[in-house]
mmCIF file of C-alpha atoms in Angstrom:
data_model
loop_
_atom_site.group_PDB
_atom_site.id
_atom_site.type_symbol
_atom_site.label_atom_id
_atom_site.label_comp_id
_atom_site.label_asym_id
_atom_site.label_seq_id
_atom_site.Cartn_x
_atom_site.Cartn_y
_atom_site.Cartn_z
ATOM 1 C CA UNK A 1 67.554 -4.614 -32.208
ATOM 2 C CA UNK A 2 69.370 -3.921 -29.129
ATOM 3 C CA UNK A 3 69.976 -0.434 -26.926
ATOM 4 C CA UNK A 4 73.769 -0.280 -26.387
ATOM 5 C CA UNK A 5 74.789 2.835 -24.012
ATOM 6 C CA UNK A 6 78.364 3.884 -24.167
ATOM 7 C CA UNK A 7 79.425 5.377 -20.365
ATOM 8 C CA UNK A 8 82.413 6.853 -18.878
ATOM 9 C CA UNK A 9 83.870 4.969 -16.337
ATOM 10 C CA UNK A 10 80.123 4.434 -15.100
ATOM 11 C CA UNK A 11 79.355 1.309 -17.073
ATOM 12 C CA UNK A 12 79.150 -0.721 -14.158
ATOM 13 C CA UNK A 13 77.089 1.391 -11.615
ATOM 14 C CA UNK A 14 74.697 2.115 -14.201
ATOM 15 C CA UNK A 15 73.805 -1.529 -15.224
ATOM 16 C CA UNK A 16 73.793 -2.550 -11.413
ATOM 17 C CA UNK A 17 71.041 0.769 -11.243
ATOM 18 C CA UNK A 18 68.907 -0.783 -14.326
ATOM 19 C CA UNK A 19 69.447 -4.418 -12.729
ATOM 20 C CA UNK A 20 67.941 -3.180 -9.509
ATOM 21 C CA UNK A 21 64.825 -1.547 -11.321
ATOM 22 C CA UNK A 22 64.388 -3.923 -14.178
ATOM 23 C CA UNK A 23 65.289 -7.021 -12.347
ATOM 24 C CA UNK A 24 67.333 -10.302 -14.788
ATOM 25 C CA UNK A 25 70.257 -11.470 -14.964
ATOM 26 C CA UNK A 26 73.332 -9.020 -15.582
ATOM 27 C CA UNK A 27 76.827 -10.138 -17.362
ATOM 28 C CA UNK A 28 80.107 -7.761 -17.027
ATOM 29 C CA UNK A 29 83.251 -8.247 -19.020
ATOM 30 C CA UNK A 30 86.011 -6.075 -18.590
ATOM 31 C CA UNK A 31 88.743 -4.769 -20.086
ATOM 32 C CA UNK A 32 91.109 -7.266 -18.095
ATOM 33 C CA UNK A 33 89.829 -9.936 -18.595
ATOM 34 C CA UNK A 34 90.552 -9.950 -22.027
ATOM 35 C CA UNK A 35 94.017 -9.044 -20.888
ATOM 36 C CA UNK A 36 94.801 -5.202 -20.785
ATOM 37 C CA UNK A 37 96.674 -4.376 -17.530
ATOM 38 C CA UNK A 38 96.875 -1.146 -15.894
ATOM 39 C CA UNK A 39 94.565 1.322 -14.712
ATOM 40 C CA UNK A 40 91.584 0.696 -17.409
ATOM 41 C CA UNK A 41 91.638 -2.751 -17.097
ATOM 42 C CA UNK A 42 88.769 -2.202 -14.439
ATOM 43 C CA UNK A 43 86.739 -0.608 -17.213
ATOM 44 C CA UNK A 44 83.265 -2.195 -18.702
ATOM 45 C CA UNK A 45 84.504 -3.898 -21.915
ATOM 46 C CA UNK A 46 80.740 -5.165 -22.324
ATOM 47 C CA UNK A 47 77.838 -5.354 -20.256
ATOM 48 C CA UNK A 48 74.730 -7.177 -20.940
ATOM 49 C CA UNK A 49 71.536 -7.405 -18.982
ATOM 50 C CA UNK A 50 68.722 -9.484 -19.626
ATOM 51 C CA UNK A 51 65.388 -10.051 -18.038
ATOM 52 C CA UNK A 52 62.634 -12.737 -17.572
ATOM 53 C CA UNK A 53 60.482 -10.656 -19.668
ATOM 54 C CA UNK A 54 62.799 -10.697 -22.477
ATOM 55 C CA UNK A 55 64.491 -7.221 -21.981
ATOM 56 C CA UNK A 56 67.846 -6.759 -23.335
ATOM 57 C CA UNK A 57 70.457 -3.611 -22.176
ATOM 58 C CA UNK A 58 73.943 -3.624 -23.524
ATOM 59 C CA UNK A 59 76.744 -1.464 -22.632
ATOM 60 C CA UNK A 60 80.502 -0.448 -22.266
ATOM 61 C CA UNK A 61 83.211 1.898 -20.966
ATOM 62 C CA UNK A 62 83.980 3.666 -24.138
ATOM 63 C CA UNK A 63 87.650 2.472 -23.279
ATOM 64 C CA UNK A 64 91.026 3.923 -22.663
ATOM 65 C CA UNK A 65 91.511 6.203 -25.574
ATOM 66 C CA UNK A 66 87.568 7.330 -26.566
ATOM 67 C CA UNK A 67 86.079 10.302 -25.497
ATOM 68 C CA UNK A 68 82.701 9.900 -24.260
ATOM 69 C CA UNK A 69 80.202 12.447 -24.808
ATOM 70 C CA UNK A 70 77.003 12.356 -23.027
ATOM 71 C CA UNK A 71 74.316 14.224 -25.080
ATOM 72 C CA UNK A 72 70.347 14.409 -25.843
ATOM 73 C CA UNK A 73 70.126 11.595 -28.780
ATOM 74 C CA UNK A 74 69.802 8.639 -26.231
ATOM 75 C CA UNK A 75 66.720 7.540 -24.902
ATOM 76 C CA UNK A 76 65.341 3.757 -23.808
ATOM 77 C CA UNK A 77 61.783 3.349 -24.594
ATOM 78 C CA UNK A 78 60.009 0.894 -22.447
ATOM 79 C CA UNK A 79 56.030 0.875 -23.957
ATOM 80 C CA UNK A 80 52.967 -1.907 -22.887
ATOM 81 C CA UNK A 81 49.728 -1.716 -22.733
ATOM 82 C CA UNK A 82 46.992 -1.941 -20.113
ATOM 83 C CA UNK A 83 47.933 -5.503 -19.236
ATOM 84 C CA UNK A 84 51.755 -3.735 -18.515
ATOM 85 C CA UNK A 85 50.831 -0.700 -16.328
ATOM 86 C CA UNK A 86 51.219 -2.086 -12.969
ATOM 87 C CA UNK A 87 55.342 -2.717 -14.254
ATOM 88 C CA UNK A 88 55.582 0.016 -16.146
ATOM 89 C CA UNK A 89 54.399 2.078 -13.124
ATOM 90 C CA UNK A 90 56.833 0.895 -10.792
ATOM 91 C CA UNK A 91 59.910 0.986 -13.432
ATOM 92 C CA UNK A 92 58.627 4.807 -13.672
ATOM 93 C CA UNK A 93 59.115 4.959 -9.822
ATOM 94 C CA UNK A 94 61.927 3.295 -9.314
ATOM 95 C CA UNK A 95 63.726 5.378 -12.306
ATOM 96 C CA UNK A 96 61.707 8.467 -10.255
ATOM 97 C CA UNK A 97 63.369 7.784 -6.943
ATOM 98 C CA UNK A 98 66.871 7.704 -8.632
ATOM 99 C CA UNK A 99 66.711 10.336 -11.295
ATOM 100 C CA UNK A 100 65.016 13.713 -12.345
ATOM 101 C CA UNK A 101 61.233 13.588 -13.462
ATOM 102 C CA UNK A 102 61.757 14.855 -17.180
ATOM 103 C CA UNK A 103 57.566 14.465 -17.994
ATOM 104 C CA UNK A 104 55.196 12.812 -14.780
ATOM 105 C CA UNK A 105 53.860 9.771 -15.684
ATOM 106 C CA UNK A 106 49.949 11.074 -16.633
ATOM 107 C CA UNK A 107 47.510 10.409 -19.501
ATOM 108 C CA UNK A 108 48.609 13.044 -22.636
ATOM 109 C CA UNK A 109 46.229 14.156 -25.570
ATOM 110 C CA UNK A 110 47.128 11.121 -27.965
ATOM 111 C CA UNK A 111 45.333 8.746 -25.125
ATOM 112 C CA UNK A 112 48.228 7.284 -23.164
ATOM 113 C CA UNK A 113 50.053 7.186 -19.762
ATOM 114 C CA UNK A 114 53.494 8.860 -20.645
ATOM 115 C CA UNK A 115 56.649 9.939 -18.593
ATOM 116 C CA UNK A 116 59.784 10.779 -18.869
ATOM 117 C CA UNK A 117 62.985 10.406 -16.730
ATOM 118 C CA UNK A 118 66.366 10.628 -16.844
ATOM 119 C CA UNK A 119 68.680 8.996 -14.946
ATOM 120 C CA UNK A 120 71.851 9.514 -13.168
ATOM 121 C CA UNK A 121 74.101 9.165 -15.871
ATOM 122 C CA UNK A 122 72.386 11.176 -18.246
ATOM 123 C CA UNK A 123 70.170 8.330 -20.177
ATOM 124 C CA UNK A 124 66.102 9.456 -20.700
ATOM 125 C CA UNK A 125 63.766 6.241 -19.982
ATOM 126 C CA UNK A 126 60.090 6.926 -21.918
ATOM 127 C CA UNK A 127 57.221 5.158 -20.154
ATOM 128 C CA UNK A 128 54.381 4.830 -22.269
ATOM 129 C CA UNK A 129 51.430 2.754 -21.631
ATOM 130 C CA UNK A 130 48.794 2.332 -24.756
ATOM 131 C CA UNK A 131 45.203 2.698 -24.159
ATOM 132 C CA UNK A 132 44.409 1.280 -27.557
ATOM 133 C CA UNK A 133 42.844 4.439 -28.247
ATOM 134 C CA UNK A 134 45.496 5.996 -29.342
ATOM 135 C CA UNK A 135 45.433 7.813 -33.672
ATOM 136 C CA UNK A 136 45.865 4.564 -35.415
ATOM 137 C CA UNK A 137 45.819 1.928 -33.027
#
């Protein structure tokens, strides 16, 4: 399964923001080069980002005549374990240094390193890190 984030006109600056953090290899197709002309055909038909580390972001202008509306019911989850803290941590930074600090990046009561932030255009990135102590793990 993929995450696929629909933007407003912000397509491009966003996946350029997660490039910069995330690092990989980012793809943009837009709306002109599959031939519309005119003002939109600047827009983010389809973006796609993917990383060394196997990472995969899609995501698009929602196009001329969509409505885009930015809510709550979008989050990226990016979870590791011990062996992943040292990336994790600086993803949380990086994400930090651009965005608002929804939940610092601290051990919670199920065991694990957890934080929450969300970016400039509205999307929530969860950090967690696994201790292996975790309920159930």
């Amino acid at each position: 399964m993929n995450t696929y984030l629909i933007f407003d006109g912000e397509t491009r600056a966003a996946m350029e923001l997660y490039q910069s953090i995330l690092g990989g290899t980012l793809d943009v197709m837009t709306f002109g080069d599959m031939g519309m002309e005119g003002p939109a055909a600047d827009g983010v038909m389809h973006a796609f980002l993917h990383t060394d580390g196997g990472l995969r972001l899609m995501a698009s202008d929602g196009g001329p005549d969509n409505e885009v509306v930015h809510g709550t019911d979008v989050a990226i989850a990016l979870n590791g374990d011990a062996e992943d803290e040292a990336t994790l941590r600086g993803w949380y930074d990086a994400f930090s240094a651009a965005g608002t600090v929804d939940v610092p990046l601290e051990k919670q009561m199920w065991g694990a390193l957890f934080g929450q932030v969300t970016d400039p255009f509205g999307i929530a990135w969860m950090f967690n890190v696994a201790s292996g102590d975790e309920p159930g793990a």
